[in-house]
CSV table of C-alpha atoms and ligand atoms in Angstrom, one decimal:
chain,number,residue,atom,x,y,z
A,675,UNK,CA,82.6,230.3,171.3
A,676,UNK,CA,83.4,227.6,168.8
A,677,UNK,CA,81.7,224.0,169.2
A,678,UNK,CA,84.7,222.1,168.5
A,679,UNK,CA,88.3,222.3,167.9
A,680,UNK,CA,90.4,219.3,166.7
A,681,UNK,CA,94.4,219.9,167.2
A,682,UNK,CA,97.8,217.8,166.3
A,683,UNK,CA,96.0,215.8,163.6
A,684,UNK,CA,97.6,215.3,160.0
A,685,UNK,CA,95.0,216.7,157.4
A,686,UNK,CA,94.2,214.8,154.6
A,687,UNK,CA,92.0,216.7,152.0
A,688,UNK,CA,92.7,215.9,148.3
A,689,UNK,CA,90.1,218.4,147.1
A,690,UNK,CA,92.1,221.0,148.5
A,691,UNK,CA,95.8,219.5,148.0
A,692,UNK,CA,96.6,219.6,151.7
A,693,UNK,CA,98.4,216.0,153.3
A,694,UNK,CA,99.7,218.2,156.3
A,695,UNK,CA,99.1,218.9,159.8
A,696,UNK,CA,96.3,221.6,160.4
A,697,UNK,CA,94.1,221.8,163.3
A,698,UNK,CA,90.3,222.3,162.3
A,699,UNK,CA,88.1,224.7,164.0
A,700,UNK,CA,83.9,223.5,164.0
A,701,UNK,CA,81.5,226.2,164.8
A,702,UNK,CA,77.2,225.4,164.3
A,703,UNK,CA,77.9,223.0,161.9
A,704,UNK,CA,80.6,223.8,159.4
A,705,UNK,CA,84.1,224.0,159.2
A,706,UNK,CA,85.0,227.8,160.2
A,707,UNK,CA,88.6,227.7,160.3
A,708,UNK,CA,91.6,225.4,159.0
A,709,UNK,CA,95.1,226.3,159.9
A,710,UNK,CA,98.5,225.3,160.7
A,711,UNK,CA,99.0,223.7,163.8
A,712,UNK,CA,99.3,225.7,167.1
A,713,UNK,CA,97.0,228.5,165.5
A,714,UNK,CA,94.3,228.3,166.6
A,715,UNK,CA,96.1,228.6,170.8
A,716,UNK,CA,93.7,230.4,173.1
A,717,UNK,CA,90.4,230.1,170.8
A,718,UNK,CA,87.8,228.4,173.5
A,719,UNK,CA,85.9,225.7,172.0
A,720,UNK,CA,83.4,223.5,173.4
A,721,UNK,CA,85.2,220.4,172.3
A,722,UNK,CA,88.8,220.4,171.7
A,723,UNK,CA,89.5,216.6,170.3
A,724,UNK,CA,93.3,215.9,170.4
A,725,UNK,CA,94.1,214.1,167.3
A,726,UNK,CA,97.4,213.3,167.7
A,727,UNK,CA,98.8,210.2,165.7
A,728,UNK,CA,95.5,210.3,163.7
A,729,UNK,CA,94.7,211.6,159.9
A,730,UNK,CA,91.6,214.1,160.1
A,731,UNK,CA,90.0,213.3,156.6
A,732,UNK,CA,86.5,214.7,155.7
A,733,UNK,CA,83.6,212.2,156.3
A,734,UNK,CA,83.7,208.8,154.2
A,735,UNK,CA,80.8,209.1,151.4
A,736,UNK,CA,79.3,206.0,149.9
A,737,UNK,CA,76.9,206.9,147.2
A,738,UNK,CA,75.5,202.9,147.1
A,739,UNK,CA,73.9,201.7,150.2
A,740,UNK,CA,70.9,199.5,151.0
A,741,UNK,CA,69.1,200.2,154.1
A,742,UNK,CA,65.9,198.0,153.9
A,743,UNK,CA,63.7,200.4,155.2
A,744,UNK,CA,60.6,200.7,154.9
A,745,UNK,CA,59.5,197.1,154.6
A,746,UNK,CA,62.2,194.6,155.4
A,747,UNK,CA,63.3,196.5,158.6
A,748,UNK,CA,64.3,192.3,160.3
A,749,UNK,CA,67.5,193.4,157.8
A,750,UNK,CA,68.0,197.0,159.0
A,751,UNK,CA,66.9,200.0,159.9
A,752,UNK,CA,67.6,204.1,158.4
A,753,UNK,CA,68.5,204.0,162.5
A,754,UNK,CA,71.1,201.0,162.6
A,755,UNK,CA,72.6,201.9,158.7
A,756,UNK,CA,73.5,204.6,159.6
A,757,UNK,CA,74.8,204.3,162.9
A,758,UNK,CA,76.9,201.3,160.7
A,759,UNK,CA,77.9,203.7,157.9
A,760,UNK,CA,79.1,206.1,161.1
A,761,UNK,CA,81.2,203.5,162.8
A,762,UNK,CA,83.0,203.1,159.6
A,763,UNK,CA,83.6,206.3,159.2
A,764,UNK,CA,80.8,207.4,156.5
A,765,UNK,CA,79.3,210.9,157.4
A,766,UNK,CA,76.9,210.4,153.8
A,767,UNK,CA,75.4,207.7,152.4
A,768,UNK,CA,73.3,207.4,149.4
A,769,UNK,CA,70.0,204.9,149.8
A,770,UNK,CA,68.9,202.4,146.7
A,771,UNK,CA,65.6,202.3,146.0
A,772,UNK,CA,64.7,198.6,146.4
A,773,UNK,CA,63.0,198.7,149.5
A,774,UNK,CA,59.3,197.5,150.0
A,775,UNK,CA,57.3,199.5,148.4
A,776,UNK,CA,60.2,200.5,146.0
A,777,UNK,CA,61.6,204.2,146.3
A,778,UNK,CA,59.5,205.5,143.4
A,779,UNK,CA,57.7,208.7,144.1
A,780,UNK,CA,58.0,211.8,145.8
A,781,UNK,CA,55.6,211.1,149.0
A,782,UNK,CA,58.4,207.7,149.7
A,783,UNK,CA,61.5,209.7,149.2
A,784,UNK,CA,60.1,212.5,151.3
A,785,UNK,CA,59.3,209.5,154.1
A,786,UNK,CA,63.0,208.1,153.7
A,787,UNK,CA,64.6,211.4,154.6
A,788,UNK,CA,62.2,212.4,157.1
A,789,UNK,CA,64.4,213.2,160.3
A,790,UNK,CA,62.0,211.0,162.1
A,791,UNK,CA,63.8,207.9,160.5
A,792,UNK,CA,66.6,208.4,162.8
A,793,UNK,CA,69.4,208.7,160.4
A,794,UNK,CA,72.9,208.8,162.4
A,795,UNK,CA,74.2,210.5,159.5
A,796,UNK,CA,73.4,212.4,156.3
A,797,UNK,CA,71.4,210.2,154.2
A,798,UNK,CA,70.6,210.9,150.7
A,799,UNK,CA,68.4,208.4,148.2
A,800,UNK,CA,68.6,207.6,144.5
A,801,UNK,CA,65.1,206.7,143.9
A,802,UNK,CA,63.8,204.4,141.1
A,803,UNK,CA,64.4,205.4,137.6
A,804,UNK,CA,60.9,203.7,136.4
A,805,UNK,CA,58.2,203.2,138.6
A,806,UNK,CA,58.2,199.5,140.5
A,807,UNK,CA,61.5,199.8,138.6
A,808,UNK,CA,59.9,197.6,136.7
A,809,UNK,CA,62.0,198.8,133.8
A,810,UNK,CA,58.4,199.7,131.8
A,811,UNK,CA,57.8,203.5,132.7
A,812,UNK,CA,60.0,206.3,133.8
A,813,UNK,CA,59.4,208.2,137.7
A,814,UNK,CA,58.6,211.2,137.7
A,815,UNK,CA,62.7,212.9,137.7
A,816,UNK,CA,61.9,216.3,137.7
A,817,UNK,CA,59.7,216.5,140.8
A,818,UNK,CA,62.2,213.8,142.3
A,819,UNK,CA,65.1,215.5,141.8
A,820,UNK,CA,63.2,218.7,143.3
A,821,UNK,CA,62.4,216.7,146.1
A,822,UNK,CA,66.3,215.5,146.9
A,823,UNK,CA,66.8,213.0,144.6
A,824,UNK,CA,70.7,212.9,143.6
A,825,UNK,CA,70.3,210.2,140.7
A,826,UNK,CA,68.2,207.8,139.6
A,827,UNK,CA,68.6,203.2,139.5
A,828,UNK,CA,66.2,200.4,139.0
A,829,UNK,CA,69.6,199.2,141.6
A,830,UNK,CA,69.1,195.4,142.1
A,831,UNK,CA,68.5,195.3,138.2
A,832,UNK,CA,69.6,196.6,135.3
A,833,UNK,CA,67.2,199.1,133.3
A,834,UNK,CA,67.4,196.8,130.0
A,835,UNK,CA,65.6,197.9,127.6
A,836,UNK,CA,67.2,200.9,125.1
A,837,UNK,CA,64.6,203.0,124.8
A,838,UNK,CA,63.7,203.2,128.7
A,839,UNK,CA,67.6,203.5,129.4
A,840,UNK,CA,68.3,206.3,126.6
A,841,UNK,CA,64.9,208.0,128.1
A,842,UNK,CA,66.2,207.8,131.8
A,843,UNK,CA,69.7,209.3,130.6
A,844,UNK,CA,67.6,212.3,129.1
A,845,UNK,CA,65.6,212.8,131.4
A,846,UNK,CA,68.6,212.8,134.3
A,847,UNK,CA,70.7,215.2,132.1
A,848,UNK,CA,68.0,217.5,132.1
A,849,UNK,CA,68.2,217.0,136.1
A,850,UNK,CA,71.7,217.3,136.2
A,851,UNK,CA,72.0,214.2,138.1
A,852,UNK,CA,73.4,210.6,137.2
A,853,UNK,CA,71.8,207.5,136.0
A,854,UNK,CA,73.1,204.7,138.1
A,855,UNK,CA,73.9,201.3,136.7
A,856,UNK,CA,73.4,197.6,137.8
A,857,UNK,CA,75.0,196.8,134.6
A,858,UNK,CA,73.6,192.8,134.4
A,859,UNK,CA,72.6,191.6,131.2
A,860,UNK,CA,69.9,189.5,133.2
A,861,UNK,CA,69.3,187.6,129.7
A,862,UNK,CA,72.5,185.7,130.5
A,863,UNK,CA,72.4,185.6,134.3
A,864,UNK,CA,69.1,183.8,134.8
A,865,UNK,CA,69.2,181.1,137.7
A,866,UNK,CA,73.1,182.0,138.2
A,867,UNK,CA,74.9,182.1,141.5
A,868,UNK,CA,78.4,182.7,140.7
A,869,UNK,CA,80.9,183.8,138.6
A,870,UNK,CA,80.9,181.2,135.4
A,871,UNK,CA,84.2,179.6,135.6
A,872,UNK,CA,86.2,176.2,136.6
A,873,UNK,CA,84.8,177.0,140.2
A,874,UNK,CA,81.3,176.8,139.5
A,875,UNK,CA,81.8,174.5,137.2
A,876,UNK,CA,83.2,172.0,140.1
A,877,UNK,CA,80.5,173.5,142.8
A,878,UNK,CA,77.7,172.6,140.4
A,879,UNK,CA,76.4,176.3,140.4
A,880,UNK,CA,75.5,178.0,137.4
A,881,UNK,CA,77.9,180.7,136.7
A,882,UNK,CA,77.1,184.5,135.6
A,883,UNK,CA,79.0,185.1,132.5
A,884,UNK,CA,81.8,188.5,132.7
A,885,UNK,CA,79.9,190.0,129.3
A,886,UNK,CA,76.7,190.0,131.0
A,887,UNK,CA,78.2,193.1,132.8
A,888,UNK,CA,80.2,194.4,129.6
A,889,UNK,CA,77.1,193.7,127.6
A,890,UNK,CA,75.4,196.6,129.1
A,891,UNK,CA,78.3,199.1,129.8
A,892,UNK,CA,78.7,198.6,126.0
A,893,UNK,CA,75.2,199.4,125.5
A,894,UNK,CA,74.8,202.4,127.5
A,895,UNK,CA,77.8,203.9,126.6
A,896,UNK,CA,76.6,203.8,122.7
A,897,UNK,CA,73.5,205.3,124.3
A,898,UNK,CA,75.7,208.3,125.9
A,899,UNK,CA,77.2,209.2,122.6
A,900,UNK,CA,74.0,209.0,120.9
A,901,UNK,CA,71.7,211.1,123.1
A,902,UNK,CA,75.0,214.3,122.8
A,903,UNK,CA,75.0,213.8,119.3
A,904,UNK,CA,71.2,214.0,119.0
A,905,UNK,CA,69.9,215.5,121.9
A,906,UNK,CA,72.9,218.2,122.1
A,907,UNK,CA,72.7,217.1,126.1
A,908,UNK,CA,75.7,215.7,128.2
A,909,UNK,CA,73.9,212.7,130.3
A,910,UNK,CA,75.6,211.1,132.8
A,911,UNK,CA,76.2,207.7,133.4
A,912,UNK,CA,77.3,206.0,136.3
A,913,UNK,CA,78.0,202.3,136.3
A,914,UNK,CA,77.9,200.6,139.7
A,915,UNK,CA,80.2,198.1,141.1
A,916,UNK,CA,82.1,197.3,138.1
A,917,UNK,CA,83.7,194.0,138.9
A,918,UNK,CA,85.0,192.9,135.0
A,919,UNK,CA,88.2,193.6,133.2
A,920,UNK,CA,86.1,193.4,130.1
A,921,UNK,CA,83.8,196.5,131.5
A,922,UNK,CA,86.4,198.7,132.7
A,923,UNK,CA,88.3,198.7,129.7
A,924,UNK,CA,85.3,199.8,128.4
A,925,UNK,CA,84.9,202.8,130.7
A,926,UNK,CA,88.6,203.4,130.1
A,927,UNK,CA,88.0,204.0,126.7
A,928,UNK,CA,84.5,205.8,126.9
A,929,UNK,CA,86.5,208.4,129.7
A,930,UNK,CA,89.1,208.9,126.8
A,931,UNK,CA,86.8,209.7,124.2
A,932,UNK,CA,85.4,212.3,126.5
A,933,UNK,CA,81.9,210.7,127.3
A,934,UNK,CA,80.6,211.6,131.6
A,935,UNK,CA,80.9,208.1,132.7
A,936,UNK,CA,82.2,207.4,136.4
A,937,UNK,CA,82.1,204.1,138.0
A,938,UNK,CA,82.3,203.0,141.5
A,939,UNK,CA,84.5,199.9,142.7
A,940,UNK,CA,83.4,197.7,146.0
A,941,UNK,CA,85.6,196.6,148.3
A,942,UNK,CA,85.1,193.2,148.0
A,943,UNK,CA,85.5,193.2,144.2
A,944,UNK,CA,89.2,194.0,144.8
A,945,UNK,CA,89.8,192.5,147.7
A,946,UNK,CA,88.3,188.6,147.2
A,947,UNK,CA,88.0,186.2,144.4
A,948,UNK,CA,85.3,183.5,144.3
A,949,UNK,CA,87.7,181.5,146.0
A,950,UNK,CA,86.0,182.9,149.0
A,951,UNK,CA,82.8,181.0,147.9
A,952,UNK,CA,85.1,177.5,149.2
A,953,UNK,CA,82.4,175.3,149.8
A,954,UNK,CA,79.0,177.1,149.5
A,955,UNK,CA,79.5,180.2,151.6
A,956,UNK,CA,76.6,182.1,151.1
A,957,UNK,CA,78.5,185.2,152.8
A,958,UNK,CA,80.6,185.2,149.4
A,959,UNK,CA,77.3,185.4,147.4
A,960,UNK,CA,76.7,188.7,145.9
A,961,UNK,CA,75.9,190.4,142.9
A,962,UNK,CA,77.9,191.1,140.9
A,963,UNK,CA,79.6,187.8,141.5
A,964,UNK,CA,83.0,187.6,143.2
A,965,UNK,CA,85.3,187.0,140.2
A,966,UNK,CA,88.3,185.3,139.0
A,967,UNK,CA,91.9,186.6,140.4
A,968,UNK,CA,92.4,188.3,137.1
A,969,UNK,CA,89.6,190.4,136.5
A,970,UNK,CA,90.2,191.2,140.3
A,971,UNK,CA,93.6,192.6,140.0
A,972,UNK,CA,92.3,194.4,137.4
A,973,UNK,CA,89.8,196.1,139.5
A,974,UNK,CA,92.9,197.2,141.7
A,975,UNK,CA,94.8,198.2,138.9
A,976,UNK,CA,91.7,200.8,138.0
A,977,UNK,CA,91.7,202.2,141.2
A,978,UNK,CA,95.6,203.4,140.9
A,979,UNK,CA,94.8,204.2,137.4
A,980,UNK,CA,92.7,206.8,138.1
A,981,UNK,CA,90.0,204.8,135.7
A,982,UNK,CA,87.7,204.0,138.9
A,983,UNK,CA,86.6,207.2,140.3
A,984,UNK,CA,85.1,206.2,143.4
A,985,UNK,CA,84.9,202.8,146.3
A,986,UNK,CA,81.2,202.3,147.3
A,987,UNK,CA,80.6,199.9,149.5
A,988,UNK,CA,77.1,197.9,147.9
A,989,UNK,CA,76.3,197.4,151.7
A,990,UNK,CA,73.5,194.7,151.7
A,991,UNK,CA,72.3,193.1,155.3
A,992,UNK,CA,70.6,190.0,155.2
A,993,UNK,CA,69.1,188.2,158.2
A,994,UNK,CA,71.1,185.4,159.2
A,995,UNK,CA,68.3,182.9,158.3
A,996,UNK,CA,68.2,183.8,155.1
A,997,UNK,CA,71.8,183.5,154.4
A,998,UNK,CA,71.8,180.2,156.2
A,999,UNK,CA,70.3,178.6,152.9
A,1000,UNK,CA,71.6,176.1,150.0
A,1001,UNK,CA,73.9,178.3,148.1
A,1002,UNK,CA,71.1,179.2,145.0
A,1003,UNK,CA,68.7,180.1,147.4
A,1004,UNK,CA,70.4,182.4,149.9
A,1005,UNK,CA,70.1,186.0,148.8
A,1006,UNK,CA,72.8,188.5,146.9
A,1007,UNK,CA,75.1,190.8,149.3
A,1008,UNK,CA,76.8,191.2,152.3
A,1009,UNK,CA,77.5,194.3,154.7
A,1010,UNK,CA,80.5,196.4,153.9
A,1011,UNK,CA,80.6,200.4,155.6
A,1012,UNK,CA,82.5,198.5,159.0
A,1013,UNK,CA,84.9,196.9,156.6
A,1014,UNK,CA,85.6,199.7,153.8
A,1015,UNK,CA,87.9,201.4,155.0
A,1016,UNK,CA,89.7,198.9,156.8
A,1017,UNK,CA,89.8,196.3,154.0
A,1018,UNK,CA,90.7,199.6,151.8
A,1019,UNK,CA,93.4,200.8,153.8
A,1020,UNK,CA,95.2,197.1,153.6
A,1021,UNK,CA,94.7,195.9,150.4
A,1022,UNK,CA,95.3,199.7,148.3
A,1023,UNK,CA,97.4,201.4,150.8
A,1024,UNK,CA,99.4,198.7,152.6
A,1025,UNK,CA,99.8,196.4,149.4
A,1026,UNK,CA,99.8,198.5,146.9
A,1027,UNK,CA,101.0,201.9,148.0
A,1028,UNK,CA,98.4,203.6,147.2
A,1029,UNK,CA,98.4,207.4,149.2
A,1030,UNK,CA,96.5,208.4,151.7
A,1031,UNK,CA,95.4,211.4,149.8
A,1032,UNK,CA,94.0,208.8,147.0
A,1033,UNK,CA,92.3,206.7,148.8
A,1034,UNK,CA,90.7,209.9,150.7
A,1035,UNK,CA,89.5,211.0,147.2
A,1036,UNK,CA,88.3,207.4,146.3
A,1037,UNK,CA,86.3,207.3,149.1
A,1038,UNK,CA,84.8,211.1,149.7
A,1039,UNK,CA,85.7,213.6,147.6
A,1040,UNK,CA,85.2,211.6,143.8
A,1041,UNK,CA,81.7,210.2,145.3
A,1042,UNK,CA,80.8,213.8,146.9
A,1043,UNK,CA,81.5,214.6,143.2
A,1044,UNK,CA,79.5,212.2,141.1
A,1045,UNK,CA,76.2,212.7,143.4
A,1046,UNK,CA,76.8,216.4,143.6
A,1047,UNK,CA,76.7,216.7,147.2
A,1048,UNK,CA,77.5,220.2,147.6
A,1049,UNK,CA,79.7,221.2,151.1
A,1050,UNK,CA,81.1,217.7,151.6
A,1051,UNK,CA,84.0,215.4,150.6
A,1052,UNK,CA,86.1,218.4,151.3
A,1053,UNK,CA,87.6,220.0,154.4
A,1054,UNK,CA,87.3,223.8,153.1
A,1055,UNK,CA,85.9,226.8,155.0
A,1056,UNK,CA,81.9,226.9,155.0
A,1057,UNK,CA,81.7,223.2,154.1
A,1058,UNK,CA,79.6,221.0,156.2
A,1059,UNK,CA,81.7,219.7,159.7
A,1060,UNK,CA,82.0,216.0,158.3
A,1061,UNK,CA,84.8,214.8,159.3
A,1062,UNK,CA,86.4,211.1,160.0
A,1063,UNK,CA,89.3,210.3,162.3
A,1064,UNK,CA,91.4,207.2,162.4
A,1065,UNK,CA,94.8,206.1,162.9
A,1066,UNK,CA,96.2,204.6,159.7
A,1067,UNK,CA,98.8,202.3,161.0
A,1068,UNK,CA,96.9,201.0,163.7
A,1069,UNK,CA,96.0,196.9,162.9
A,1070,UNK,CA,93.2,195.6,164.2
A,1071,UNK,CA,90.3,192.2,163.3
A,1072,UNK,CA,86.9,192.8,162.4
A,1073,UNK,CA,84.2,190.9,164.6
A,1074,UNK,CA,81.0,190.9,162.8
A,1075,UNK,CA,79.1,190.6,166.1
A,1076,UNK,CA,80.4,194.0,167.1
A,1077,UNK,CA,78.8,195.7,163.9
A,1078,UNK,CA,76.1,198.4,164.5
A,1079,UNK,CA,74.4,196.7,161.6
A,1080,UNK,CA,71.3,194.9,162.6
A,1081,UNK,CA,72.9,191.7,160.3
A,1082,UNK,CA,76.2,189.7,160.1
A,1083,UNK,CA,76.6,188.7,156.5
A,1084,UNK,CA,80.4,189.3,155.8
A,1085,UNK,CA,82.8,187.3,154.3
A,1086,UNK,CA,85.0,189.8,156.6
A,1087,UNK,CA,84.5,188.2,160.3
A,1088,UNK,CA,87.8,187.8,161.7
A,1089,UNK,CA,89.4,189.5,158.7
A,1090,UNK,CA,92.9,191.5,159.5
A,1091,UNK,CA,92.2,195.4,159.2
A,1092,UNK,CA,94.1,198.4,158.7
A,1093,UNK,CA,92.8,201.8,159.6
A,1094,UNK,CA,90.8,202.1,162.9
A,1095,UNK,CA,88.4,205.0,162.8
A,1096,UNK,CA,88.5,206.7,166.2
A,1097,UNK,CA,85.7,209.5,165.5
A,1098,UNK,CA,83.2,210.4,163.2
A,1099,UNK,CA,81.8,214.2,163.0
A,1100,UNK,CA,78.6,214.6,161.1
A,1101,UNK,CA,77.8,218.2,160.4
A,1102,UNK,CA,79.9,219.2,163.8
A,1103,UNK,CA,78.5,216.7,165.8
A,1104,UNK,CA,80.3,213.4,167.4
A,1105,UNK,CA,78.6,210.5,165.9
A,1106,UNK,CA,80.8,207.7,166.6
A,1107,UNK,CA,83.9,207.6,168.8
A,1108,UNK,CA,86.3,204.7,170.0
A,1109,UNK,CA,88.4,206.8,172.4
A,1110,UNK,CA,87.9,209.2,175.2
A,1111,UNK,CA,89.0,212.1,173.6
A,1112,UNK,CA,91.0,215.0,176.0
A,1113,UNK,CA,88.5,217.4,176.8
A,1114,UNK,CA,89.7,220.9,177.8
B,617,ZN,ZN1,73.5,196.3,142.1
């Protein structure tokens, strides 16, 4: 007998070019079957979910998430993440390393996926690409990446200098994994707050300049074509929530000339300007900075380019103490795998058109791709059972003190939302559901 069966759904699975309705048949973990509708009649099934009116999609991945654990677990938890990421629809998420004691060694990454953490869904960890990420010394990739490790970021900060960056990009190639990017220019950002503009200028907040970002895309894509010509390796660089005209244009033309960069977008960076800072709203504060309605559009326009690959979310909790500070004191980043989809489904679907199927590929298979999660972002036979479900027309208001996430720093409380996830399958099992589904 099969352990699921989920019928009169519309399939949505870019990887495989199918935006049609198939039922999905679940058995110990992975997909076994997927077929038209109706063929699967008289298979018995543990489970049979009845999707009807909803798009079956496999599991949301985002490949940049912070869960504060170990050491700042007043934030959040492995436990209350990931139960977040699977309310939003995530069946993957990929852990920074900035935690207390940094992700840095084998014996902490081994810790952070420990089962015993409680992780609701699949996690996966980038540790620290130098040790402290201190920016000085280089982790140990090898044993890392033997250990799990599906990339490498100093996340938080930038690795600045060139001869640590072009050693880390080496040293990943070798790996086969990708360097990830806080691509900051911290030279220029120093005591900033903001995006530099009118705005800050009016706030009084020191501004973080737009070529502090392009400053180091520049950098390390020079560094990219330097290490094929020399090293006769392909390193791959992946620059994190790009939120610049200046540095996409950049990527645009470094994808051109052929070089392995990807880049992810965050919903926020498309979505807001840093007219959401208003008067000192520290749950607009993150970094990178919210930007000027310009460089934002832009951001859109990459995503229905094609020139984004991917939408990760940059999820950041923050006690509400510590948010409830003067502007320059209050920490960087807000919470965002509750709001992804749903702030992605109105502002790139519903406003700009953008297809089901892309946004689908924006958000599981391209970032299943770039952290080379084998048997996910894809709804194919064998493949890991991770499946979302959620009813794209279906409206509905975020209310931050509903999230699973043990903090509340949005900018998105009482936002309008588009895309309701219903159910959330992690490798065959029901992690999250908002409906009583027909059992038969
Ligand atoms: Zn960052």
């Amino acid at each position: 007998m099969s352990d699921l069966l989920i019928v009169n759904g519309h399939l949505v699975d870019p990887a495989n070019r199918i935006d049609a309705p198939h039922d999905v048949l679940v058995r110990e973990g992975r997909v076994a079957a997927v077929d038209r509708p109706a063929a699967f009649e008289g298979v018995e099934a543990a489970e049979t979910i009845d999707a009807s009116g909803l798009v079956v999609a496999p599991g949301l991945i985002d490949v940049h998430v912070h869960l504060r654990e170990p050491g700042q677990t007043y934030k959040e938890t492995i436990a209350t993440g990931t139960a977040a990421a699977a309310a939003g629809g995530f069946t993957s998420v990929v852990a920074m390393p900035n935690t207390v004691p940094v992700n840095d060694s084998v014996a902490k990454l081994k810790w952070m996926l420990d089962p015993a953490r409680g992780a609701g869904v699949k996690l996966f960890a980038m540790p620290a690409a130098t040790i402290g990420s201190m920016g000085i010394e280089l982790t140990d990739f090898e044993a890392l990446h033997r250990a799990g490790a599906v990339g490498f970021t100093d996340d938080g900060k930038p690795v600045l200098e060139d001869h640590v960056m072009r050693a880390a990009l080496v040293a990943a190639a070798r790996a086969g994994v990708p360097v990830s990017q806080h691509a900051e220019d911290t030279r220029l950002t120093g005591g900033c707050s903001m995006n530099a503009g009118p705005m800050a200028f009016r706030l009084g907040l020191r501004g973080m300049p737009v070529e502090a970002e392009a400053r180091i895309v520049e950098r390390d894509l020079r560094l990219l074509r330097e290490i094929e010509r020399a090293e006769g390796l392909r390193p791959h660089l992946h620059v994190q929530h790009v939120s610049t005209a200046r540095a996409i244009d950049l990527i645009r033309e470094a994808k051109r000339e052929g070089l392995h960069v990807t880049c992810e977008i965050a919903p926020h960076h498309f979505a807001l300007t840093e007219a959401t800072v208003g008067d000192y709203d520290t749950h607009a504060k993150m970094n990178p900075p919210l930007r000027a309605e310009e460089d934002r559009a832009r951001m859109v326009e990459a995503l229905v380019d094609g020139t984004a690959d991917c939408i990760a979310t940059d999820h950041a909790p923050h006690a509400a103490f510590e948010k409830r500070q003067e502007f320059e004191r209050a920490p960087n980043g807000i919470t965002g795998l509750e709001t992804a989809l749903g702030v992605t489904m109105r502002t790139l679907h519903r406003e700009q058109g953008l297809s089901l199927s892309r946004i689908v590929e924006l958000m599981s298979a391209a970032p299943a791709t770039i952290a080379s999660l084998a048997g996910r972002g894809a709804v194919g036979v064998g493949h890991y059972a991770d499946l979302v479900l959620f009813n794209a027309a279906e409206e509905w208001v975020f209310d931050a003190e509903s999230s699973r996430s043990k903090s509340r720093n949005t900018p998105f409380d009482g936002a309008p939302m588009l895309g309701k996830v219903r159910a959330t399958i992690s490798e065959g099992r029901v992690v999250y559901r908002s409906f009583e589904a027909a059992l038969t």
